[in-house]
Short mmCIF file of C-alpha atoms in Angstrom, two decimals:
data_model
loop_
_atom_site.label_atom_id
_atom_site.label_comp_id
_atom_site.label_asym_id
_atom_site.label_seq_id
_atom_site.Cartn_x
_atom_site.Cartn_y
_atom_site.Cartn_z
CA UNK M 149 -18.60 -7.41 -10.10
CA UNK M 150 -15.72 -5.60 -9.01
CA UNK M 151 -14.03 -7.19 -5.96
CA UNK M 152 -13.69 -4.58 -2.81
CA UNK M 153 -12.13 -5.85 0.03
CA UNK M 154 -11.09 -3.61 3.30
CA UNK M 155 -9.30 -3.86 6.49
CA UNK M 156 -11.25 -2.35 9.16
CA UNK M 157 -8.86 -2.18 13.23
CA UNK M 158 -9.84 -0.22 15.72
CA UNK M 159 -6.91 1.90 17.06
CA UNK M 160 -7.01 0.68 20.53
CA UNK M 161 -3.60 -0.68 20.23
CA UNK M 162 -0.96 -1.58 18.01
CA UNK M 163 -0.73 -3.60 14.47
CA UNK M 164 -0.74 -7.54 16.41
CA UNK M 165 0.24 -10.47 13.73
CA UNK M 166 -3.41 -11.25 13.92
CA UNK M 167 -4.60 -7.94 12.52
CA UNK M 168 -1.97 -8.09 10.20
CA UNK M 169 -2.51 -11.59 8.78
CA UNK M 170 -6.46 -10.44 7.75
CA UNK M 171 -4.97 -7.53 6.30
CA UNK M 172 -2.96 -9.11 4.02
CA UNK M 173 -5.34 -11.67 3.21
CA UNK M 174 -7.80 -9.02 2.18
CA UNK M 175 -4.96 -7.21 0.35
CA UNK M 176 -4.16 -10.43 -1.65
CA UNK M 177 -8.22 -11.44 -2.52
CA UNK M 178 -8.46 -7.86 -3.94
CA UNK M 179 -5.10 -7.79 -5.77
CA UNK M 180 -6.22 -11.67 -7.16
CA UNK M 181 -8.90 -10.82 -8.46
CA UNK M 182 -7.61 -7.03 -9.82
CA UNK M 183 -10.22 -5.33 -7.30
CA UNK M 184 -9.80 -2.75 -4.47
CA UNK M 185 -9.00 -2.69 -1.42
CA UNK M 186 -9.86 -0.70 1.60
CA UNK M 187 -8.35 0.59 4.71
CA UNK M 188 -11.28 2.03 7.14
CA UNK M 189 -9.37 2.83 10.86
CA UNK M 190 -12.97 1.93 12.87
CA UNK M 191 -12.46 4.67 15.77
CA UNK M 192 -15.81 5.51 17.07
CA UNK M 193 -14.73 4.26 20.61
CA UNK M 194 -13.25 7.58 21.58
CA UNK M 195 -12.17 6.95 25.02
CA UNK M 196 -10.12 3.62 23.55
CA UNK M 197 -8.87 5.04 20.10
CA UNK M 198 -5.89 7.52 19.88
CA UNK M 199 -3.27 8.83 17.71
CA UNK M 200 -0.84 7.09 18.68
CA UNK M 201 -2.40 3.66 17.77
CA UNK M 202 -3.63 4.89 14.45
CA UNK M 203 0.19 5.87 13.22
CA UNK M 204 0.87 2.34 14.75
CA UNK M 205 -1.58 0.71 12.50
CA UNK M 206 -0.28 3.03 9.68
CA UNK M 207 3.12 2.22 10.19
CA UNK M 208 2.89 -1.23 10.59
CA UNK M 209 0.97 -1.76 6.95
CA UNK M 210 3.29 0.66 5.44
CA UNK M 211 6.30 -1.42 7.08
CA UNK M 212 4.77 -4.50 5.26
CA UNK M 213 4.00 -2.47 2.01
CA UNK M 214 0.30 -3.76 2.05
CA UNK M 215 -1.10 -0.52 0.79
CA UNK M 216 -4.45 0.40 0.55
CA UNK M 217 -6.26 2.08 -2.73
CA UNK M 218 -8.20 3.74 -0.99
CA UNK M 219 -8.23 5.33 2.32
CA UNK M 220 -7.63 5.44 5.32
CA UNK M 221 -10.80 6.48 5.78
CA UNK M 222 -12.43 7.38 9.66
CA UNK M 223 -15.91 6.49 11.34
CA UNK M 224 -15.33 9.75 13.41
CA UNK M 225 -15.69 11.46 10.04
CA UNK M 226 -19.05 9.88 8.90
CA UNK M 227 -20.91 10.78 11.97
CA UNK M 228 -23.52 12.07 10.42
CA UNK M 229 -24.21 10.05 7.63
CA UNK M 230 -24.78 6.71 10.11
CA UNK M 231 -27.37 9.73 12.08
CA UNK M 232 -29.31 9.75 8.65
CA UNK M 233 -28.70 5.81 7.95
CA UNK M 234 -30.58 5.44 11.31
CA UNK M 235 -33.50 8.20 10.87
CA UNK M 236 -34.40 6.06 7.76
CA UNK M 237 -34.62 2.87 9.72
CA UNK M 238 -36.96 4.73 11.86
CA UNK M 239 -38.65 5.94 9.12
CA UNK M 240 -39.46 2.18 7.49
CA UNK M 241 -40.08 0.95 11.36
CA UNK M 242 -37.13 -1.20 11.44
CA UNK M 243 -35.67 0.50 14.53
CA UNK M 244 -36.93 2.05 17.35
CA UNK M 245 -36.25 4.27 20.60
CA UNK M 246 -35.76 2.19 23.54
CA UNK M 247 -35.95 4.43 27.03
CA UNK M 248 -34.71 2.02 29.38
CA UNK M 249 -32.63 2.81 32.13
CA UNK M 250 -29.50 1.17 33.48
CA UNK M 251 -30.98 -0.07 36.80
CA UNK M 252 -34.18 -1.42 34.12
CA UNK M 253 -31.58 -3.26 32.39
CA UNK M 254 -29.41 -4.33 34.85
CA UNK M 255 -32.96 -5.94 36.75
CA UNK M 256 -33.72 -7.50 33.48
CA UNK M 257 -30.44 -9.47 32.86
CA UNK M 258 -30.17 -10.10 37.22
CA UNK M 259 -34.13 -11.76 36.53
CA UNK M 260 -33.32 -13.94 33.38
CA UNK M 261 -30.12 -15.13 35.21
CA UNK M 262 -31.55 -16.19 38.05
CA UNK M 263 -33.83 -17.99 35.58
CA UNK M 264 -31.18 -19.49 34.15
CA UNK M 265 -32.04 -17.84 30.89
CA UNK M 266 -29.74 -16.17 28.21
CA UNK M 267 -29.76 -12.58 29.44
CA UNK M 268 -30.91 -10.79 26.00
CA UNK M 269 -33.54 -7.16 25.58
CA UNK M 270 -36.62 -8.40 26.11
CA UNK M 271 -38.08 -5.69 23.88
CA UNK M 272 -40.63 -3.88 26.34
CA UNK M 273 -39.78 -0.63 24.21
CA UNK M 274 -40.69 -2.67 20.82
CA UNK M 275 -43.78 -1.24 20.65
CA UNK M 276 -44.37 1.01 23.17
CA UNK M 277 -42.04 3.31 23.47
CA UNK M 278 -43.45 6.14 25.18
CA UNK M 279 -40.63 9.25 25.65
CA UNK M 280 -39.70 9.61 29.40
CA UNK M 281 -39.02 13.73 30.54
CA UNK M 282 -35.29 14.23 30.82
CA UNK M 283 -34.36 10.54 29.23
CA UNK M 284 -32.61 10.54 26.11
CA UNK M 285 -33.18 7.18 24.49
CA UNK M 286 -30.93 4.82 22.50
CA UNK M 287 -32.07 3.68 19.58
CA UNK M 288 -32.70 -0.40 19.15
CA UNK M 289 -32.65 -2.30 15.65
CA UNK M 290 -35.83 -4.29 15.39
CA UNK M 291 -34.74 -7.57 14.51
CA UNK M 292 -36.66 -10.32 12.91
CA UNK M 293 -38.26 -12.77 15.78
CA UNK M 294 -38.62 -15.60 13.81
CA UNK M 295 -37.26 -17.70 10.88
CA UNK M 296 -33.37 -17.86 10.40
CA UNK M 297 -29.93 -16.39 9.28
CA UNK M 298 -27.80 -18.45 6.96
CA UNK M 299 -23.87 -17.05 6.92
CA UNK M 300 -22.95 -18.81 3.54
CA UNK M 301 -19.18 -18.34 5.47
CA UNK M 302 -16.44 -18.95 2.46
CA UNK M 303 -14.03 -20.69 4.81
CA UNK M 304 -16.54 -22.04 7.32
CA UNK M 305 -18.91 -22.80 4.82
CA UNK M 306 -22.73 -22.85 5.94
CA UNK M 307 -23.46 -21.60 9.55
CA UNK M 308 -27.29 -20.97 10.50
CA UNK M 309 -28.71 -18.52 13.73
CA UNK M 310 -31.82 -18.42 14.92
CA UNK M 311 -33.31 -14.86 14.86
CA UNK M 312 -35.31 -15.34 17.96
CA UNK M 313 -31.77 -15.58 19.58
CA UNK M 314 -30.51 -12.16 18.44
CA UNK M 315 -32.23 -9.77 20.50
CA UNK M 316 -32.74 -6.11 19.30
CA UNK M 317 -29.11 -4.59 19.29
CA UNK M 318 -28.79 -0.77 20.09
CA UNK M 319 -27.25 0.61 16.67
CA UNK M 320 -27.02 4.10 18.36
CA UNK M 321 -26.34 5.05 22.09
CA UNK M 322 -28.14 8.06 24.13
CA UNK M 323 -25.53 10.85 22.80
CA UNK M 324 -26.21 9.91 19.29
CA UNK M 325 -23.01 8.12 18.52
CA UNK M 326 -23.06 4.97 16.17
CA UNK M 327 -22.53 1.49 17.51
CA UNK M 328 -20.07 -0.79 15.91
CA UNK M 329 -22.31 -3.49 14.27
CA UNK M 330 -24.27 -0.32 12.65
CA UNK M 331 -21.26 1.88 11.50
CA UNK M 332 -19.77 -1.51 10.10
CA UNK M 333 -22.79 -2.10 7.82
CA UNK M 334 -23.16 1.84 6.88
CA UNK M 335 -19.72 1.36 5.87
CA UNK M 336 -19.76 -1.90 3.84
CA UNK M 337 -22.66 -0.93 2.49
CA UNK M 338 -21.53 3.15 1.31
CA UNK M 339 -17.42 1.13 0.43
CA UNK M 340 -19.16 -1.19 -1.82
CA UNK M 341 -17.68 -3.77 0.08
CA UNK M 342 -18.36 -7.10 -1.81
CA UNK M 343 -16.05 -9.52 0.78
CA UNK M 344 -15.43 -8.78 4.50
CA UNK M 345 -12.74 -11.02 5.65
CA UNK M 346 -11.87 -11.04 9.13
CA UNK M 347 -11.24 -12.97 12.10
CA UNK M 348 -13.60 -15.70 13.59
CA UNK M 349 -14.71 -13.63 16.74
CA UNK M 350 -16.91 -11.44 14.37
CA UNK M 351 -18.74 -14.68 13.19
CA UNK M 352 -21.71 -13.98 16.31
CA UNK M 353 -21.72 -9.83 14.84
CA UNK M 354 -22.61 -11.39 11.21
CA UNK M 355 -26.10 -12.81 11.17
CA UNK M 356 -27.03 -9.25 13.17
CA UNK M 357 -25.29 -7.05 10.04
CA UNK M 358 -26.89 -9.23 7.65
CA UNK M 359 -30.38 -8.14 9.09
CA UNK M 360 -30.03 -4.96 9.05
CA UNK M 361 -28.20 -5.09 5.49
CA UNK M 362 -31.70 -6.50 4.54
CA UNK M 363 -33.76 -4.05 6.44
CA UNK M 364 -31.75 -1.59 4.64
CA UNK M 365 -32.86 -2.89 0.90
CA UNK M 366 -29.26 -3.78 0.07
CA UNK M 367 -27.56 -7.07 -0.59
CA UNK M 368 -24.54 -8.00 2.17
CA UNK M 369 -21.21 -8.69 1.08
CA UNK M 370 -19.70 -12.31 1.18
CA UNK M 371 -18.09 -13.14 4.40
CA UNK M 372 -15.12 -15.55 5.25
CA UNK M 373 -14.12 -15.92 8.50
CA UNK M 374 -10.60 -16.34 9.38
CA UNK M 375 -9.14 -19.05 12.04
CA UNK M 376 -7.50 -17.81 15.44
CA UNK M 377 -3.70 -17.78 15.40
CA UNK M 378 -2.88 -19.85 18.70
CA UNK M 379 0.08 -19.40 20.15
CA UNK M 380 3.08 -21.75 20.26
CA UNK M 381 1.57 -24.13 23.48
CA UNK M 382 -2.01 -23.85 21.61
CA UNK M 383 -3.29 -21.58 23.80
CA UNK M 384 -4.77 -17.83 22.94
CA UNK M 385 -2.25 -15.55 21.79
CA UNK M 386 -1.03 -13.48 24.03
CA UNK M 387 1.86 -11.10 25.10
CA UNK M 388 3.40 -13.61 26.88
CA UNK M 389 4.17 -15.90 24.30
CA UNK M 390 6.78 -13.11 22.74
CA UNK M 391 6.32 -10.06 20.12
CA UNK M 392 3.13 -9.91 18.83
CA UNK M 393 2.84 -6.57 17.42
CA UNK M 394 3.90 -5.77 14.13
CA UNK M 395 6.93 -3.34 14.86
CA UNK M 396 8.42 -5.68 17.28
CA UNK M 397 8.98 -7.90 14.26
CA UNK M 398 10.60 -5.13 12.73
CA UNK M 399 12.79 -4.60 15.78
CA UNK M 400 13.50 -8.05 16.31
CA UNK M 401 15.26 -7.68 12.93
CA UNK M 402 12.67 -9.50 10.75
CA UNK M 403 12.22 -8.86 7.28
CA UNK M 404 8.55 -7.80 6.14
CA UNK M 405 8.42 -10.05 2.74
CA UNK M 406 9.62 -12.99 5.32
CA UNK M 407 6.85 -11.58 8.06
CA UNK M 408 4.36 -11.71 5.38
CA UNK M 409 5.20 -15.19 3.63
CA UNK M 410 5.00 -16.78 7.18
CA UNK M 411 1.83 -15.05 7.81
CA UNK M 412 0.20 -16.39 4.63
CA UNK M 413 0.74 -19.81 6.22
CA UNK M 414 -0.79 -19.45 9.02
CA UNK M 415 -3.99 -21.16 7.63
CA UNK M 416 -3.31 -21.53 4.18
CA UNK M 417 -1.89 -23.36 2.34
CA UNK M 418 -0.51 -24.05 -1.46
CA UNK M 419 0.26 -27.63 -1.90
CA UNK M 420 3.53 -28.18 0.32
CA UNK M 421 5.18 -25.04 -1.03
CA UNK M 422 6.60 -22.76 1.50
CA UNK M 423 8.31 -20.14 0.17
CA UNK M 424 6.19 -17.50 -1.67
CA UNK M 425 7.19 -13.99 -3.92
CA UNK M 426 4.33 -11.43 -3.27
CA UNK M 427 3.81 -12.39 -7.01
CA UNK M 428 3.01 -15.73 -5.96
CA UNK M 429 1.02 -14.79 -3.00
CA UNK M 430 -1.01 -12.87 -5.48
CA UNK M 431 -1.15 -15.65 -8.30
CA UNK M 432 -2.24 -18.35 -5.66
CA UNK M 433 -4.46 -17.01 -3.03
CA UNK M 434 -8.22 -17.96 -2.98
CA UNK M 435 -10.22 -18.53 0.18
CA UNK M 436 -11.43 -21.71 -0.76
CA UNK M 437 -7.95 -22.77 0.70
CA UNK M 438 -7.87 -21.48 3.88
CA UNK M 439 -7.92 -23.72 6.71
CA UNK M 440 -10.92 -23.84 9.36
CA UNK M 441 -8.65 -24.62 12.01
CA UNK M 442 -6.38 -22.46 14.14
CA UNK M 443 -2.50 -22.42 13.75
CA UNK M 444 -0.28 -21.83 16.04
CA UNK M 445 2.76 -19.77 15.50
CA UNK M 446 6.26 -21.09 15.45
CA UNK M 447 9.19 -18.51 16.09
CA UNK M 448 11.60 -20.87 15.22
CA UNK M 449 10.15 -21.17 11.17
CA UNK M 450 9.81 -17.84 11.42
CA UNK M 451 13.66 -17.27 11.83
CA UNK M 452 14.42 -19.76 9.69
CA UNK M 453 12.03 -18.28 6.63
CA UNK M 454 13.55 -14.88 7.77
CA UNK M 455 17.03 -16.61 7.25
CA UNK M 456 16.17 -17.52 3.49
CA UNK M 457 14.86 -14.04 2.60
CA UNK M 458 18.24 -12.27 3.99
CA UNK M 459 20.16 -15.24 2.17
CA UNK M 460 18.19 -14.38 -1.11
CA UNK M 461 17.15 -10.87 -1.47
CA UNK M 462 19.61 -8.50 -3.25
CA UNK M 463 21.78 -6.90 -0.25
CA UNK M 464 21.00 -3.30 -1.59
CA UNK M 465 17.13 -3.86 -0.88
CA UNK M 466 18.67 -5.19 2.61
CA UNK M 467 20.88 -1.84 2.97
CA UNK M 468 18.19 0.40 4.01
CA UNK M 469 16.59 -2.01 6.80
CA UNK M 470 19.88 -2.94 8.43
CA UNK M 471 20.86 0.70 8.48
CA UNK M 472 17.74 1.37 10.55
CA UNK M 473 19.22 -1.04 13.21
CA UNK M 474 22.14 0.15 13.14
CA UNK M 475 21.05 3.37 13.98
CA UNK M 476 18.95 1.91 16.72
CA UNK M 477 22.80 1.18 17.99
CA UNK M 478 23.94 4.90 17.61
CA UNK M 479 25.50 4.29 14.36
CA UNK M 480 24.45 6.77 11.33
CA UNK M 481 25.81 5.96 7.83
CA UNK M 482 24.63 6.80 4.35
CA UNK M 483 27.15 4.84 3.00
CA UNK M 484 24.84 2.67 0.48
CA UNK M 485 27.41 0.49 -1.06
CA UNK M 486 29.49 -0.27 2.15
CA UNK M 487 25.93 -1.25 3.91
CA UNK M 488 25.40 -3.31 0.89
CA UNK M 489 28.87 -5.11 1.02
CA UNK M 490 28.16 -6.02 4.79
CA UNK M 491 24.75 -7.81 3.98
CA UNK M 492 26.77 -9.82 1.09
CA UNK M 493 29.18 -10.68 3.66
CA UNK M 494 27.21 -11.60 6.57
CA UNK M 495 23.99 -12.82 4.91
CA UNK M 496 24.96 -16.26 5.82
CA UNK M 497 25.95 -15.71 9.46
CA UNK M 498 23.15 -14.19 10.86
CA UNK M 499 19.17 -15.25 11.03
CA UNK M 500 17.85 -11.47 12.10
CA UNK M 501 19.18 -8.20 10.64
CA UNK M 502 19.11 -6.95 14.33
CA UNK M 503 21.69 -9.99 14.85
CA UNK M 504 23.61 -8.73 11.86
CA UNK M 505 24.16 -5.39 13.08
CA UNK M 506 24.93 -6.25 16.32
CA UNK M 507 27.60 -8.21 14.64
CA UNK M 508 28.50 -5.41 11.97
CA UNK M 509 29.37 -3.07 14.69
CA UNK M 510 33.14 -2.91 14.32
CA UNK M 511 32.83 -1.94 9.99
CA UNK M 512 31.43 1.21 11.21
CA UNK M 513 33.04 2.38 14.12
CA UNK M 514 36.41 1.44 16.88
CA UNK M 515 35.22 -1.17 19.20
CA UNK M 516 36.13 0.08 22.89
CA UNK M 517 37.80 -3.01 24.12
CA UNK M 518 39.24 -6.60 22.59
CA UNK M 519 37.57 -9.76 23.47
CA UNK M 520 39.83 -10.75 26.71
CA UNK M 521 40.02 -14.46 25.37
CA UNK M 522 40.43 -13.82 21.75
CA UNK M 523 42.97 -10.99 22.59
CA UNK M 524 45.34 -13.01 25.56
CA UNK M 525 45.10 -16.16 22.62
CA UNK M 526 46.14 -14.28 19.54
CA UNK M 527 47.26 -11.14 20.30
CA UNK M 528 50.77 -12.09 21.71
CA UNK M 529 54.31 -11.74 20.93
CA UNK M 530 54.36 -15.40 18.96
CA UNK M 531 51.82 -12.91 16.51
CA UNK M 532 53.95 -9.75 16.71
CA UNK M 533 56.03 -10.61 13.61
CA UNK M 534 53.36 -12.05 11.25
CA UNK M 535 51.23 -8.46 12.19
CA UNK M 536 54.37 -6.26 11.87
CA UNK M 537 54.83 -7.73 8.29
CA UNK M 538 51.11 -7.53 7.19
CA UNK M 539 51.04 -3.61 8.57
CA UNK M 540 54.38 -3.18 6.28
CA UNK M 541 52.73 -4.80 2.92
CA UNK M 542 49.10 -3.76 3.82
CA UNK M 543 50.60 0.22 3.56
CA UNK M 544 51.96 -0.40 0.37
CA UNK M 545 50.11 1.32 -2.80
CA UNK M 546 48.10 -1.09 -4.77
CA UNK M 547 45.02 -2.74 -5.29
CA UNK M 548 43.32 -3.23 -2.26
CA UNK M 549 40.74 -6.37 -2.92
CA UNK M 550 39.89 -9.21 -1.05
CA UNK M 551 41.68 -11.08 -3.35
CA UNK M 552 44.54 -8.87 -3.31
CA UNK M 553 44.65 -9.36 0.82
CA UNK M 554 44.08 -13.09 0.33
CA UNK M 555 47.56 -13.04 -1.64
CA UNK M 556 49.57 -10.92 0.84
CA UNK M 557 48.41 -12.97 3.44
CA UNK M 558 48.87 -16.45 1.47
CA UNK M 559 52.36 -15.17 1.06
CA UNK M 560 53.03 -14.35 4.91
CA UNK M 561 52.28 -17.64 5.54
CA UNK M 562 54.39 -19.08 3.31
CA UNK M 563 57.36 -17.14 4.21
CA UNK M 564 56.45 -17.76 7.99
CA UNK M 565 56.07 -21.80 7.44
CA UNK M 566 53.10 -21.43 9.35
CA UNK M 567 48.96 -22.08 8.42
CA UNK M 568 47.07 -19.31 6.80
CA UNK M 569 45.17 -19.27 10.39
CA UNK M 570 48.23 -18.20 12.90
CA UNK M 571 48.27 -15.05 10.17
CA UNK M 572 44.66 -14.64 9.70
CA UNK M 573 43.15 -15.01 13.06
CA UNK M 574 45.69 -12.53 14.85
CA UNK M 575 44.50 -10.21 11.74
CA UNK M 576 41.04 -10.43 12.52
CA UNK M 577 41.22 -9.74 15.75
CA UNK M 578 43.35 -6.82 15.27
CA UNK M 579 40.85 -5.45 13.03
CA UNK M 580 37.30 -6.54 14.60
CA UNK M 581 37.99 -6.58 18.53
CA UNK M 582 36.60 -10.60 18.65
CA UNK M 583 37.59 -13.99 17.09
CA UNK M 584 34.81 -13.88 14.65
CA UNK M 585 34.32 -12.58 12.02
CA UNK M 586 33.47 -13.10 7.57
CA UNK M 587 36.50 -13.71 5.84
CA UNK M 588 38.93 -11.51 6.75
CA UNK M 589 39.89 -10.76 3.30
CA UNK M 590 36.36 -9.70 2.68
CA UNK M 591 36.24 -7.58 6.08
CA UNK M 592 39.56 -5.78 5.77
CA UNK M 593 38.30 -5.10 1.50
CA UNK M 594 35.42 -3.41 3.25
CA UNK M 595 36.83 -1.44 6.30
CA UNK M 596 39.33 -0.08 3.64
CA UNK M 597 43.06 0.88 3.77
CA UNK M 598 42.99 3.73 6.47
CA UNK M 599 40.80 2.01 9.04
CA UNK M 600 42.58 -1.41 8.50
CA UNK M 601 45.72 0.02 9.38
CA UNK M 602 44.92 2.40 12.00
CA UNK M 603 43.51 -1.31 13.97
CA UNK M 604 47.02 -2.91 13.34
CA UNK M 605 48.97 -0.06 14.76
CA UNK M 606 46.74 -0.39 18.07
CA UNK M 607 47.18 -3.89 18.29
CA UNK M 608 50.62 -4.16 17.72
CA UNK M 609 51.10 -1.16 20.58
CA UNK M 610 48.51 -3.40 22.85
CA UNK M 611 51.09 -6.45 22.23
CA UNK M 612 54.26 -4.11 23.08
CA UNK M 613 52.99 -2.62 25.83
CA UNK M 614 53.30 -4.64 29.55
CA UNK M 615 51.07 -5.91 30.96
CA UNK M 616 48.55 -4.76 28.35
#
């Protein structure tokens, strides 16, 4: 048996970390096992789904590389094959037109209520259905009434419904469009799906598909369903507890491989491992080790994993994402090996890459203003001679390194009698507007000659000038 797995959202919304985690837990049981996988965008709710959420859901697996091998495929696009999946069913008597009205169904749940029943179809249409003039009827699975159900769940292991507690679902509504227990079996059963993974809110839709994979002649997939993802208080997740779509990750500066290895933990595990290649992830992953219980999310691990990826990863793979922040600042550069020198450089100062552009401003354009404190302490006239010199060596011809700058400015110092910092510190802020900055060989080896230069002349005019 080949393994097929798919992802199956309904564009009603963004990519949320919850959608995203069962997406890449399907996309790691099919690459484990060298099977397929499938994305199927499940849009038949038409006044719910739009374009825009479908490009979000397209985006946000792109974003995180989990690709599909096949797909996307649409349930707005296989209309009529679910209109023939359901003529057979009535065909072999397994469904049936139901010509109930609202105000007969509302009166039926308002009566079992007040009997303090479980308001359910009582299945008056069963077997007499009789057409009504000017009523066009929904069509009603017929659902076993006795005997039981038994969800062999590979994560929650054995779970058991009673039929005669599954009343008989409507698997297509009065304008002839599918429902979404029906479409989903049409599908899994037309995909080949062999193993639907998915959240634990589907458990209650399983026992019905199962039915009405058997009414159907064809053997249901294997199911595993997936723990919530609480969040941080242990409560639902929710928009309140911070970014929970997928993109907001990205513009909160988080890297996808760290995204996806803190995903992968939330409920499962690989001994006390924490840090995972997509190799890994691959190599490791069965379902037998997912958890049963929920986990709740932790922003601070997340920054921290997301501070060991941009630590790690080579800065050119880095380049292209913090370019795309930096252009969320108004800066545009195509300058691949300059992008790459300021990741090297300020990999180990910042835990985001939206923090590290925010701080890698000044390497690719003139700051409007000094820091008022850094500039009133080193910007002064005690500085003006140590700045005058470095502008006087800096212009000569001649390597220009950050070992090179080290030297001059080892060498100012000397001849000053002074510390390396009453050269360095004026320097820096001549050159980067604030008091902090990576070493200011390294910065000054990366804003180049010209720029460096250009910086000292307009702080040694801001320390000349009165009153500046």
């Amino acid at each position: 048996m080949t393994v097929r797995t798919r992802f199956a959202p309904s564009p009603t919304g963004y990519l949320h970390i919850g959608g995203a985690r069962t997406a890449l837990f399907c996309w790691l049981y099919a690459r484990h096992h060298g099977g397929a996988f499938v994305l199927r965008i499940e849009d038949t709710d038409r006044e719910r789904s739009t374009p825009e959420a479908v490009q979000a859901i397209l985006d946000g697996m792109a974003w995180l590389d989990l690709r599909p091998d096949e797909g996307p495929f649409y349930q707005t696009q296989r209309f009529a094959r679910y209109r023939e999946v359901v003529a057979q069913l009535l065909q072999s008597g397994h469904a049936y037109h139901c010509y109930c009205s609202k105000e007969e169904l509302a009166q039926m749940r308002a009566a079992q209520l007040a009997r303090k029943q479980k308001p359910r179809y009582d299945g008056r249409c069963r077997e007499h259905h009789e057409p009504r003039p000017g009523v066009a009827p929904v069509v009603r699975f017929k659902n076993p009434q006795t005997g039981q159900t038994v969800v062999n769940d590979l994560v929650r292991g054995r779970v058991v419904f009673d039929n005669a507690e599954l009343d008989d679902l409507i698997i297509q509504r009065s304008d002839g469009a599918p429902t979404y227990n029906f479409s989903v079996v049409v599908d899994d059963m037309d995909m080949r799906i062999t193993h639907v993974i998915r959240g634990d809110d589907h458990l209650n839709n399983t026992p019905r598909q199962i039915n009405i994979f058997e009414a159907l002649g064809v053997q249901a997939p294997e199911y595993a369903h997936l723990p919530m993802i609480l969040g941080p208080d242990g409560t639902k997740l929710s928009k309140r507890h911070g970014a929970v779509s997928v993109m907001q990750y990205r513009e909160d500066g988080i890297l996808p491989a760290a995204l996806l290895n803190y995903l992968v933990r939330l409920g499962w595990s690989h001994g006390d491992q924490e840090i995972f290649t997509r190799e890994q992830m691959i190599g490791y992953f069965e379902l037998g080790d997912v958890n049963q219980s929920a986990s709740a999310i932790n922003p601070e691990k997340l920054l921290w994993l997301n501070q060991q990826y941009i630590k790690s990863c080579d800065p050119r793979l880095l380049a292209a994402e913090l370019r795309w922040h930096l252009s969320r600042l108004g800066i545009e550069t195509d300058d691949a090996a300059k992008l790459a020198a300021v990741v090297r450089t300020q990999a180990e100062r910042a835990r985001t890459l939206k923090e590290m552009a925010e701080n890698s401003q000044f390497f690719f354009r003139n700051f409007a203003d000094y820091e008022p404190g850094a500039a009133r302490k080193h910007l002064t006239a005690e500085s003006l001679p140590a700045l005058e010199a470095l502008r006087t060596r800096l212009a000569a011809p001649g390597d220009w390194s950050a070992t090179a700058v080290h030297a001059i400015l080892d060498d100012i110092a000397a001849t000053a009698c002074v510390k390396l910092g009453k050269v360095a510190q004026p320097l820096r802020v001549a050159v980067s507007g604030g008091g902090v900055s990576p070493p200011i060989d390294v910065t000054l080896e990366i804003l180049g000659r010209d720029v460096t230069l250009r910086r000292l002349d307009r702080a040694l005019a801001w320390i000349r000038t009165p009153n500046a």
